[in-house]
XYZ file of N, CA and C in Angstrom:
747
model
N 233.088 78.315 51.643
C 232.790 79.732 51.841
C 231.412 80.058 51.274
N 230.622 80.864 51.961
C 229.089 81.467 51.659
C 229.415 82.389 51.022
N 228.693 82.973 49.944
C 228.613 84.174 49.217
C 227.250 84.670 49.469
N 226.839 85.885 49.666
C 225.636 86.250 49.703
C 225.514 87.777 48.475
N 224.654 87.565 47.814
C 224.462 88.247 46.533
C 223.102 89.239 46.729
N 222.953 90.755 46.913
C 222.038 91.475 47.584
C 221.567 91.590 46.109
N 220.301 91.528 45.222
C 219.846 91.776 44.011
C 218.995 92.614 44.417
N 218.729 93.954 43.071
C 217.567 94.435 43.006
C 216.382 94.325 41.783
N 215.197 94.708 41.960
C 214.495 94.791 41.157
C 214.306 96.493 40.399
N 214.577 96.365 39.045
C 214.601 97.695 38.783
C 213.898 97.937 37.454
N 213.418 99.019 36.908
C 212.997 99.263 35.599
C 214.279 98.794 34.169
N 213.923 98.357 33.668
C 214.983 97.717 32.644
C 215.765 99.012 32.225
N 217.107 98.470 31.730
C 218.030 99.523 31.528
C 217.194 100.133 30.104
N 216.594 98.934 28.788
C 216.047 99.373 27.831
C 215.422 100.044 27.732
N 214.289 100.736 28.737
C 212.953 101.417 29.260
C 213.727 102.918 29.189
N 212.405 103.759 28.149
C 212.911 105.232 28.823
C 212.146 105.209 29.913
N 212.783 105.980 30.922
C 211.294 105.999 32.075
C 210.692 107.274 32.083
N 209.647 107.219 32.374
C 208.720 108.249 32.258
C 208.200 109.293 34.027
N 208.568 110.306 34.281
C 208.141 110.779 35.362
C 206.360 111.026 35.440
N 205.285 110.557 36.738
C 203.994 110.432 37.146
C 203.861 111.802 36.388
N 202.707 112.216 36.551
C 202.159 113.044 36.020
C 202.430 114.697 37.099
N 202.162 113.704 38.478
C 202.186 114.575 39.630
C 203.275 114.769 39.970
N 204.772 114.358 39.671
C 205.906 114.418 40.034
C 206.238 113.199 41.305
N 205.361 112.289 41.537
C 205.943 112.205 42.678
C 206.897 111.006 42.828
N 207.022 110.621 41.386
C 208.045 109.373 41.120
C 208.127 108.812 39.843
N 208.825 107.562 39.549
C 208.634 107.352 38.243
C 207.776 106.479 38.097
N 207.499 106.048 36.641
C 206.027 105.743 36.549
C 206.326 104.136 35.875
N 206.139 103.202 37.044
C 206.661 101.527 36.479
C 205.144 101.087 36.344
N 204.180 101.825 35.633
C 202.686 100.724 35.510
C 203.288 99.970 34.252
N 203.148 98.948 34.077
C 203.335 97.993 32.553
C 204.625 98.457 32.136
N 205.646 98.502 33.105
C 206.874 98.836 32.416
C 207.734 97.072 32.398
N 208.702 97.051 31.988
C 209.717 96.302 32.455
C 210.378 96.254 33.506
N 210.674 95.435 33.883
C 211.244 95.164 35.013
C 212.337 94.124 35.147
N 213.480 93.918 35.654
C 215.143 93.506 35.474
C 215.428 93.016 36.184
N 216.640 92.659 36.426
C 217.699 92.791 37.491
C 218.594 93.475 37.329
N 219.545 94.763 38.488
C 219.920 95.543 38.017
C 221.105 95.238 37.263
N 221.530 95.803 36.778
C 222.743 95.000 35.750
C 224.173 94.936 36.646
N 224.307 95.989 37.656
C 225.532 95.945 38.462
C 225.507 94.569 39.182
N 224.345 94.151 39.587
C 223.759 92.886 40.824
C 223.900 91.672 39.531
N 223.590 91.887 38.755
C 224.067 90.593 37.775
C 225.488 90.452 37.395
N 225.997 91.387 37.226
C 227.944 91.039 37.958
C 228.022 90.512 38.461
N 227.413 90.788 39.945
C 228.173 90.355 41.230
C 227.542 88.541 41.532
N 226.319 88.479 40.689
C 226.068 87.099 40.736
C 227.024 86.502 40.301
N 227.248 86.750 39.136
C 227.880 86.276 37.536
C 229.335 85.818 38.491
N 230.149 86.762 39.290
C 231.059 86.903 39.910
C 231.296 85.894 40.824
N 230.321 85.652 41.594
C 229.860 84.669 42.906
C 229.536 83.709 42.198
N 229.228 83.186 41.326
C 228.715 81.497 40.643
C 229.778 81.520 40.031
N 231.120 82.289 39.549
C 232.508 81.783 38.915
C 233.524 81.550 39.996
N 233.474 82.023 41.107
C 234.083 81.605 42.412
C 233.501 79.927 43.096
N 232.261 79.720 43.015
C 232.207 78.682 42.908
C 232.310 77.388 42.415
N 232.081 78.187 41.090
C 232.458 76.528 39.687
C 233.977 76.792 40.373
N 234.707 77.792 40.663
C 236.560 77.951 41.401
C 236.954 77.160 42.054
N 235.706 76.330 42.678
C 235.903 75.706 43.897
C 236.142 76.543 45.364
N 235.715 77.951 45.282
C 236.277 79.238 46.106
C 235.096 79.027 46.942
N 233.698 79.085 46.680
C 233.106 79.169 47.374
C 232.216 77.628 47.345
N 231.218 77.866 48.335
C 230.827 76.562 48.593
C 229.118 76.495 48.307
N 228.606 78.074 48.738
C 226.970 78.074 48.642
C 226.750 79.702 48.000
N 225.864 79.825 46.913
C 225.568 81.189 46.709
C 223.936 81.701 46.927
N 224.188 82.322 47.881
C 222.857 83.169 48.330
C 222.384 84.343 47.937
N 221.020 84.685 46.807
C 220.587 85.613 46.841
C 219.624 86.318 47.480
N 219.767 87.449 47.345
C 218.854 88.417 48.603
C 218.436 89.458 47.922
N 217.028 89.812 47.831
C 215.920 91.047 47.390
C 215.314 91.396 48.623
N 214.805 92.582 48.568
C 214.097 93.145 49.598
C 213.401 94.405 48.688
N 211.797 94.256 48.563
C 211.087 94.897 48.312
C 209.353 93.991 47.926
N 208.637 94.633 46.808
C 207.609 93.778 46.759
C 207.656 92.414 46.356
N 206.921 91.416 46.263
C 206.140 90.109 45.793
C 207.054 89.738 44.376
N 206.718 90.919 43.522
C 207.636 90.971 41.465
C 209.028 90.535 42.063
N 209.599 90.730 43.180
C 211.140 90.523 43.256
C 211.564 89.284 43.014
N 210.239 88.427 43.392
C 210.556 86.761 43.064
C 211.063 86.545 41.819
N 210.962 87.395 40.983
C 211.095 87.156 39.705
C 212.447 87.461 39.180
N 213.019 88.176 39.755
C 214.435 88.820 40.192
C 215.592 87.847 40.647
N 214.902 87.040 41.657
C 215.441 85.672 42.491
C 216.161 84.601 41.803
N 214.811 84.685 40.629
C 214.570 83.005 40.421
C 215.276 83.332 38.964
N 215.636 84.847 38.344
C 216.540 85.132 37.451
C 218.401 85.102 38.270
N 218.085 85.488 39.289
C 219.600 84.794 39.943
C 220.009 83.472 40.014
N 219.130 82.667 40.472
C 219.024 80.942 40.343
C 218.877 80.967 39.402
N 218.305 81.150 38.034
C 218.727 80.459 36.989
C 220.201 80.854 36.598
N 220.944 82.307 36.786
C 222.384 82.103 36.522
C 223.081 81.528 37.449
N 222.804 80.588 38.535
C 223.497 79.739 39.124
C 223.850 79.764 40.826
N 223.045 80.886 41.187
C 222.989 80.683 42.886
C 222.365 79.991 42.912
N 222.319 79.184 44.411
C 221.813 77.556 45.094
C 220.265 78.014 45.112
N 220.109 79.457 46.640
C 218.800 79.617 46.749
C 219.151 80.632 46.981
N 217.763 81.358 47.552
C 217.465 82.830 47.495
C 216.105 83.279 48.751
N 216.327 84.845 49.156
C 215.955 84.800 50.434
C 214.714 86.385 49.624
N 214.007 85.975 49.676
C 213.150 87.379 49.477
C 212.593 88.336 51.296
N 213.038 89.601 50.728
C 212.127 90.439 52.261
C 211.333 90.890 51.910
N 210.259 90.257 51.603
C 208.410 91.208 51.387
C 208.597 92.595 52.116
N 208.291 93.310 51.206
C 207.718 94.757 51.670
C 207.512 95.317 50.701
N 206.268 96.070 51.303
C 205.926 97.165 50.417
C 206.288 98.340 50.394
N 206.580 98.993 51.588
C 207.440 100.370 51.948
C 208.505 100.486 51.167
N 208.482 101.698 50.773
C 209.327 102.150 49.593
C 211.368 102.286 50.176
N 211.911 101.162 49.830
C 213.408 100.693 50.506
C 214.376 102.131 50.171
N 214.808 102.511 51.308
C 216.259 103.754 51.264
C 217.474 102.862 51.731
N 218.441 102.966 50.945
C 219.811 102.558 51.384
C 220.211 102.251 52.695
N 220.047 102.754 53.560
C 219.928 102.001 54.855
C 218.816 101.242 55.400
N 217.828 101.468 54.762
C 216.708 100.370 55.547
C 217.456 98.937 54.984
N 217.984 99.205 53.534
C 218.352 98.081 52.930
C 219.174 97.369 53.896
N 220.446 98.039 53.749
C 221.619 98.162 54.755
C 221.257 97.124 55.932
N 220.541 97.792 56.939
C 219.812 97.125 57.817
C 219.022 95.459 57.451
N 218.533 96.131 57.023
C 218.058 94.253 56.579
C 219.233 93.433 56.068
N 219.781 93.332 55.543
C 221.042 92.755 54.895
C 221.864 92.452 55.691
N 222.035 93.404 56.968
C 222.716 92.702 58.692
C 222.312 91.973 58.850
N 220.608 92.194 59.041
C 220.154 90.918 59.384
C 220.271 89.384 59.107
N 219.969 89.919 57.635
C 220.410 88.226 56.888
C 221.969 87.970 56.940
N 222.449 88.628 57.024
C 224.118 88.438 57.455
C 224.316 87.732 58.949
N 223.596 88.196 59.959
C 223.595 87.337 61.043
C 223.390 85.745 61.121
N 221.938 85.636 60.333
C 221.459 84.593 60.175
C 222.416 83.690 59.339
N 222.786 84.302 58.149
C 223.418 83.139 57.132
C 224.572 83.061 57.451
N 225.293 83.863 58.205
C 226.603 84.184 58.210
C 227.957 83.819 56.752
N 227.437 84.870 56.135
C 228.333 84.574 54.744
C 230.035 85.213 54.846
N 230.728 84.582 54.258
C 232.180 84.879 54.664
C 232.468 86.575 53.406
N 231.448 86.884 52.467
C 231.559 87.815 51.302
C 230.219 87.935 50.834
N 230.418 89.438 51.339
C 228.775 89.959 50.759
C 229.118 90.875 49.491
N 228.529 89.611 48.124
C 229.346 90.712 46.821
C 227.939 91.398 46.372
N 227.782 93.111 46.044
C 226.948 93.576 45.241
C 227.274 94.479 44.274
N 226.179 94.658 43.498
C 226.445 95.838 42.540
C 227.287 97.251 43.290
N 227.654 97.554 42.629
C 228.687 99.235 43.120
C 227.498 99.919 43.158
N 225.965 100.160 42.773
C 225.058 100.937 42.506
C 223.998 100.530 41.996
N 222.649 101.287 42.039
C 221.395 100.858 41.330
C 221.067 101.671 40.366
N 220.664 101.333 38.955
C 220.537 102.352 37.779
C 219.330 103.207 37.744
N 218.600 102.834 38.745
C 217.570 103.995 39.553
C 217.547 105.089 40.017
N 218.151 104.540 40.738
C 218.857 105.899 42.063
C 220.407 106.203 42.561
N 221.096 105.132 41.582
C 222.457 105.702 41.515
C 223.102 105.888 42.913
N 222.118 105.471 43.856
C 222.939 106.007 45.171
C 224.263 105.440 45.810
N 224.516 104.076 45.583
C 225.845 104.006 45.701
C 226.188 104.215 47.079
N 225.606 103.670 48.238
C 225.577 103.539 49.352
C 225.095 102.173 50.039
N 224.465 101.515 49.759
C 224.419 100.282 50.426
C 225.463 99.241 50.770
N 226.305 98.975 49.808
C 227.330 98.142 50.428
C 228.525 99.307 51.022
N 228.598 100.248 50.949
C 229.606 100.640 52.600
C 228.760 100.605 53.459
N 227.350 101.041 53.577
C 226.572 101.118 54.684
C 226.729 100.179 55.303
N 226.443 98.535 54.957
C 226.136 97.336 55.248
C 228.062 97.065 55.928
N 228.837 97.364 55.137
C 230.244 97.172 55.728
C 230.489 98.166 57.324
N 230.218 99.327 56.878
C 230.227 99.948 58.540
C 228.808 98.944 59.321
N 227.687 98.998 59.178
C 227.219 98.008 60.341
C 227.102 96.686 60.769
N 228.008 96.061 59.831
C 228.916 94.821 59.752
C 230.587 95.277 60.502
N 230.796 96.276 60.610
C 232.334 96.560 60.881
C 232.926 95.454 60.049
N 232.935 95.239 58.724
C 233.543 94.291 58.292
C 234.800 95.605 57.397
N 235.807 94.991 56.713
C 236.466 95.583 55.543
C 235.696 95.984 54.405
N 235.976 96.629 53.430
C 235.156 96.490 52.044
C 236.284 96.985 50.993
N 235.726 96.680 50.055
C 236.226 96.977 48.470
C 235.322 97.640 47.429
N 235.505 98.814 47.141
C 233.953 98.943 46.063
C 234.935 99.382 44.660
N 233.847 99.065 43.877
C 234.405 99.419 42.389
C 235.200 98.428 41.958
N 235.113 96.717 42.406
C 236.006 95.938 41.923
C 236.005 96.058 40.679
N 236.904 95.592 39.605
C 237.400 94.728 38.363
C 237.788 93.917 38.562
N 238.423 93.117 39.604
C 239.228 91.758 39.667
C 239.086 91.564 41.198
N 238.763 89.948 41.432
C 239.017 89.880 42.419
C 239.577 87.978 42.717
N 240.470 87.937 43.636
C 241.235 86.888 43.867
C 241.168 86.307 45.608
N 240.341 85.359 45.545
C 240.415 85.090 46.522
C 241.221 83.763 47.189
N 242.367 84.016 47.936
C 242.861 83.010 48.967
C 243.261 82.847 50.442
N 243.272 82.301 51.107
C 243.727 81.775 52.530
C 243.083 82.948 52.890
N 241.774 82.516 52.961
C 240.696 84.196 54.197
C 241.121 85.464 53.741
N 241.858 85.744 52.394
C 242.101 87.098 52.162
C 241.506 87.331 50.343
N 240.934 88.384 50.528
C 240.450 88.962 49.002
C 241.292 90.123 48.499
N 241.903 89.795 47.422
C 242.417 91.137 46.449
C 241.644 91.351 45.792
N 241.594 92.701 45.601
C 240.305 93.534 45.129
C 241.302 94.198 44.078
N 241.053 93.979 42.985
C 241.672 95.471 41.882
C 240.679 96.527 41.472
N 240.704 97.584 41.841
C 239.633 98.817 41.464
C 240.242 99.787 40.934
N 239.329 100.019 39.856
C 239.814 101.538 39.108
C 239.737 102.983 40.329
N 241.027 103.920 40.045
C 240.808 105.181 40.549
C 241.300 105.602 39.558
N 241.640 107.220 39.681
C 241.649 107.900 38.434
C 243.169 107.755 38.496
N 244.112 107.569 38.967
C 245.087 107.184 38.290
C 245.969 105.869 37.444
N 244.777 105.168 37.589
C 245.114 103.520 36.946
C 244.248 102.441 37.975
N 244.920 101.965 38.023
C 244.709 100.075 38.988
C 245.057 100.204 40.450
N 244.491 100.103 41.720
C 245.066 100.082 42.395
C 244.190 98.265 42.935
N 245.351 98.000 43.358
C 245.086 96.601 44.099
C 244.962 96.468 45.823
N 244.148 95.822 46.610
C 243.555 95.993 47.842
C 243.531 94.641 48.377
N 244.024 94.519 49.826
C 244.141 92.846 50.525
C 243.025 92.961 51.114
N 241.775 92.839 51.531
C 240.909 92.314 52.538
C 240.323 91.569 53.356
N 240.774 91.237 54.545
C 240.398 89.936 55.393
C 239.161 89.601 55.149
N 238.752 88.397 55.332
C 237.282 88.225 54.874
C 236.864 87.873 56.474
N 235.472 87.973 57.142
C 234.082 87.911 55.708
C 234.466 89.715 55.713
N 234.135 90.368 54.504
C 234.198 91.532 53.926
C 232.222 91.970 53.090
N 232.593 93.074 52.858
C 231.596 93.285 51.741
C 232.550 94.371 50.195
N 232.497 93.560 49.384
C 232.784 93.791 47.700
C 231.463 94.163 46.852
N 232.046 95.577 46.239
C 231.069 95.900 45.148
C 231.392 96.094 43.957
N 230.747 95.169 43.139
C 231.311 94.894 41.492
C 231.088 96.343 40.564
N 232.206 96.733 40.035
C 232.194 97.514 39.474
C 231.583 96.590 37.658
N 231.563 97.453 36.804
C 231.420 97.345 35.403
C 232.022 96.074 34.406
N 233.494 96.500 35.000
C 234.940 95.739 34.076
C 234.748 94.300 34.695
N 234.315 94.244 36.212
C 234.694 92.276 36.793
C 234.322 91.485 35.950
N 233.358 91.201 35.238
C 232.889 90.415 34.219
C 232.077 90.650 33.144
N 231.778 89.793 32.659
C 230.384 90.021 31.573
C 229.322 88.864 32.210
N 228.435 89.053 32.079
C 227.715 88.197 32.798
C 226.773 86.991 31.541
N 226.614 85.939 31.837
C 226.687 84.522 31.442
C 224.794 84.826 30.841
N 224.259 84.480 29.697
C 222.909 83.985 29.510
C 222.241 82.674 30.355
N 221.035 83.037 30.556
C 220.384 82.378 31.775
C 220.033 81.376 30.542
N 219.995 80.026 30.487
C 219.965 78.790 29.300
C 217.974 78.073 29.762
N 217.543 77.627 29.068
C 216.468 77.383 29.554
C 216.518 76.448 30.382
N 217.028 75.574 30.157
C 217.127 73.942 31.504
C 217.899 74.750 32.256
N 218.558 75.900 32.954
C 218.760 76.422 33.992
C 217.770 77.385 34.476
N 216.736 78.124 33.754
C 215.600 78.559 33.935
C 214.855 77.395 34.494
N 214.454 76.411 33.638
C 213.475 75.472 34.553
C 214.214 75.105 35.662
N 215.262 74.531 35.773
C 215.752 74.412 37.381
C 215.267 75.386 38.468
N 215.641 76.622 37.900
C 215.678 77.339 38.776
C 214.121 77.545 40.044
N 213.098 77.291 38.968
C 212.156 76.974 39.658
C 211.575 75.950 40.584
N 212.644 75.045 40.696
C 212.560 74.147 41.690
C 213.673 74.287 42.946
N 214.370 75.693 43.028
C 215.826 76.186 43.845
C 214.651 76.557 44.974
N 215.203 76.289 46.665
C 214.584 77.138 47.305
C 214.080 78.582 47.534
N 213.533 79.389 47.876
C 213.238 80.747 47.640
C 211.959 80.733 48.995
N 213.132 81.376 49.805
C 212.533 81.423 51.478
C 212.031 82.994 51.461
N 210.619 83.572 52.061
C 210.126 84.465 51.977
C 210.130 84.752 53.205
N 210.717 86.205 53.937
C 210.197 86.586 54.705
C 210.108 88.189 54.658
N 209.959 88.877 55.893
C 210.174 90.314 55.793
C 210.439 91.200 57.449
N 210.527 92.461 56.880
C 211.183 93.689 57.515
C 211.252 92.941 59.090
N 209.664 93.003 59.351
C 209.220 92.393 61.050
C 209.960 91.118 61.322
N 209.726 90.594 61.008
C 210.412 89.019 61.850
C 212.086 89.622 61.269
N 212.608 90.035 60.788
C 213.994 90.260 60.905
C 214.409 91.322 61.762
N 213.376 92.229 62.538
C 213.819 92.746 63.331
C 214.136 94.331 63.344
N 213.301 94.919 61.892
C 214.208 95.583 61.474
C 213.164 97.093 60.869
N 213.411 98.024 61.005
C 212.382 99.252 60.833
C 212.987 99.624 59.836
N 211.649 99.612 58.568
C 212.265 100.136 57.199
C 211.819 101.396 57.091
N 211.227 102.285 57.958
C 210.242 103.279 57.527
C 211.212 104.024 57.265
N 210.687 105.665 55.864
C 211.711 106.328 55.174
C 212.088 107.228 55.914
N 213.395 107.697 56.085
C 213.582 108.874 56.721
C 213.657 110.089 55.707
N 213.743 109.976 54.629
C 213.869 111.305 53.649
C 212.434 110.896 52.700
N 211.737 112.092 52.571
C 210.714 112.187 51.351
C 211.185 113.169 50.524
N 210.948 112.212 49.413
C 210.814 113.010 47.608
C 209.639 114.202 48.130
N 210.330 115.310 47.549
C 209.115 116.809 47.401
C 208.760 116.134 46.117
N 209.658 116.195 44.744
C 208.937 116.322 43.815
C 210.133 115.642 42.445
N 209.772 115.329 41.692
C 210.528 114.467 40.485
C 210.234 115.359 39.213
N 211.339 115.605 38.666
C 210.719 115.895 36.858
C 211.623 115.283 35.910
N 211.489 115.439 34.589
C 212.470 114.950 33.683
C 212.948 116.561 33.158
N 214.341 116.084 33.350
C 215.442 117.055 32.859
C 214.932 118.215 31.610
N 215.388 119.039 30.921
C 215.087 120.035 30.164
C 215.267 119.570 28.990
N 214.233 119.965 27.925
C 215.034 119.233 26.724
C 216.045 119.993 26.564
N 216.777 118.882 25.428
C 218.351 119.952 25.159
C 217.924 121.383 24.051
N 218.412 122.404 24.203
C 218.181 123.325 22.867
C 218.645 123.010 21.456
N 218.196 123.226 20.228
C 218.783 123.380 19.310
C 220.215 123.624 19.083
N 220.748 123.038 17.995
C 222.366 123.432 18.108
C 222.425 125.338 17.117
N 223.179 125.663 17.022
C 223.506 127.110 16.093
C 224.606 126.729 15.220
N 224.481 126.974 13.567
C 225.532 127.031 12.595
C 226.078 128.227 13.067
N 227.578 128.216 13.701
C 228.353 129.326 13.093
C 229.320 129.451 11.505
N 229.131 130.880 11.146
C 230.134 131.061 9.908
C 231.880 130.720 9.821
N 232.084 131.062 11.149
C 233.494 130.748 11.303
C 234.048 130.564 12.845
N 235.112 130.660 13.201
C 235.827 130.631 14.285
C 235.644 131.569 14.975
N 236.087 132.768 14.345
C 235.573 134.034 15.047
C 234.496 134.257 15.908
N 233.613 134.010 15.252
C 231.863 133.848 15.397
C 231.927 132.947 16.864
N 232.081 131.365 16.754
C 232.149 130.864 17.732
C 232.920 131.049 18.635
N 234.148 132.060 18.829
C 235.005 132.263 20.230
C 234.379 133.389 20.599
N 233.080 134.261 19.807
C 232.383 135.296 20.376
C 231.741 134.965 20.733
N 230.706 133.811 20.583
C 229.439 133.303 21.224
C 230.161 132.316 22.507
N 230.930 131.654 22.600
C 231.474 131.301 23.821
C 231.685 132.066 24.794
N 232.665 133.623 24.268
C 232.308 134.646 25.675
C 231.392 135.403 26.150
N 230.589 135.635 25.234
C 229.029 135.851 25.549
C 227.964 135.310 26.149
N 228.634 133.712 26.238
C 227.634 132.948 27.025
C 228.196 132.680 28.390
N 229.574 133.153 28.402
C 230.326 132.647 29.857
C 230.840 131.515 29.666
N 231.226 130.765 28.941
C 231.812 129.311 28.915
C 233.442 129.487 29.109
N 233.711 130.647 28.456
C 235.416 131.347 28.400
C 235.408 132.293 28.873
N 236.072 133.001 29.423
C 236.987 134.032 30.023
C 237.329 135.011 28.684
């Protein structure tokens, strides 16, 4: 079985980020730069299905600038085979992604496309259903557990009333929630390997595929600072300043 692993490149979770001056985005000059931590699950996830003997090849996939290599070759060192970069510079929306990711889905034909549930960027939380509706495949998002046998995946995902457990015919697309694992330190003799793993470059055009944005950012800011807190004298005091501010009835 193929696994294909969609990674992104993102500002490190450690980084405060800072909004441009002009609003018109955030500001990654000399920042850090990661892999997102949801997409290192779903590696982490996909290279323990294999040591399983579950799967057979693990494929990672970036799509954005040139730095993503660096993203890649941090997936190959936690233990995918090789890795597929999509050069571009155009700024990627959830479906351009989407779209490209068919593509390489055609080509590689993987039996489980596992990714992060989300990007700590943009939070959008749309690419792997997107990629499942234009795959018409099944999906699972928000895994914690997953079990795979005879062409079928159980998916366990949190909802708000506990555990619910899910059968999915494969090939499917799965998105790793938080709880599926902890993810493994990249060791240095798997770092140097990794630089000798294939890492096939291509992009948007030869896959066929129009990334241009359909929504533009007007404008970006950083949130308000918070106000000062207020000592009240007693109880009283504070169930008066609560209805005065509207918080209570």
């Amino acid at each position: 079985m193929k696994i294909l692993v969609p990674v992104k490149r993102v500002v490190d979770y450690n980084v405060k980020v800072r909004v441009r001056a002009d609003g018109s985005g955030v500001d990654i000059a000399n920042v850090k730069m990661s892999m997102n931590p949801f997409d290192e699950i779903a590696v982490e996830e996909a290279v323990r299905l294999k040591e399983a003997g579950v799967a057979s090849e693990v494929i990672a996939v970036s799509a954005g600038v040139a730095g993503c290599q660096d993203t890649l070759r941090t997936a190959l060192a936690l233990g995918a085979d090789r890795a597929i970069l999509i050069e571009t510079d155009v700024p990627l929306q959830p479906l351009a992604v989407a779209k490209l990711l068919r593509a390489v889905c055609a080509k590689e034909q993987p039996q489980l496309v596992l990714c992060g549930k989300q990007a700590i960027d943009d939070d959008a939380n749309q690419t792997g259903q997107m990629l499942a509706a234009l795959m018409n495949w099944p999906q699972a998002t928000f895994a914690s557990k997953i079990v795979i046998a005879g062409g079928v995946a159980s998916v366990t995902r949190e909802i708000d009333g506990g555990l619910e457990t899910i059968a999915i015919a494969l090939p499917a697309v799965v998105t790793a929630d938080l709880r599926l694992n902890e993810p493994r330190y990249a060791t240095l003799p798997n770092i140097m390997k990794a630089k000798k793993k294939p890492l096939a470059i291509t992009n948007p055009g030869e896959l066929g595929v129009d990334v241009a944005p359909r929504l533009t950012t007007l404008s970006m800011a950083e949130p308000p600072k918070r106000a000062a807190g207020v000592r009240v004298a007693d109880v009283a005091e504070l169930v008066a300043k609560l209805k005065n501010s509207g918080v209570i009835a």
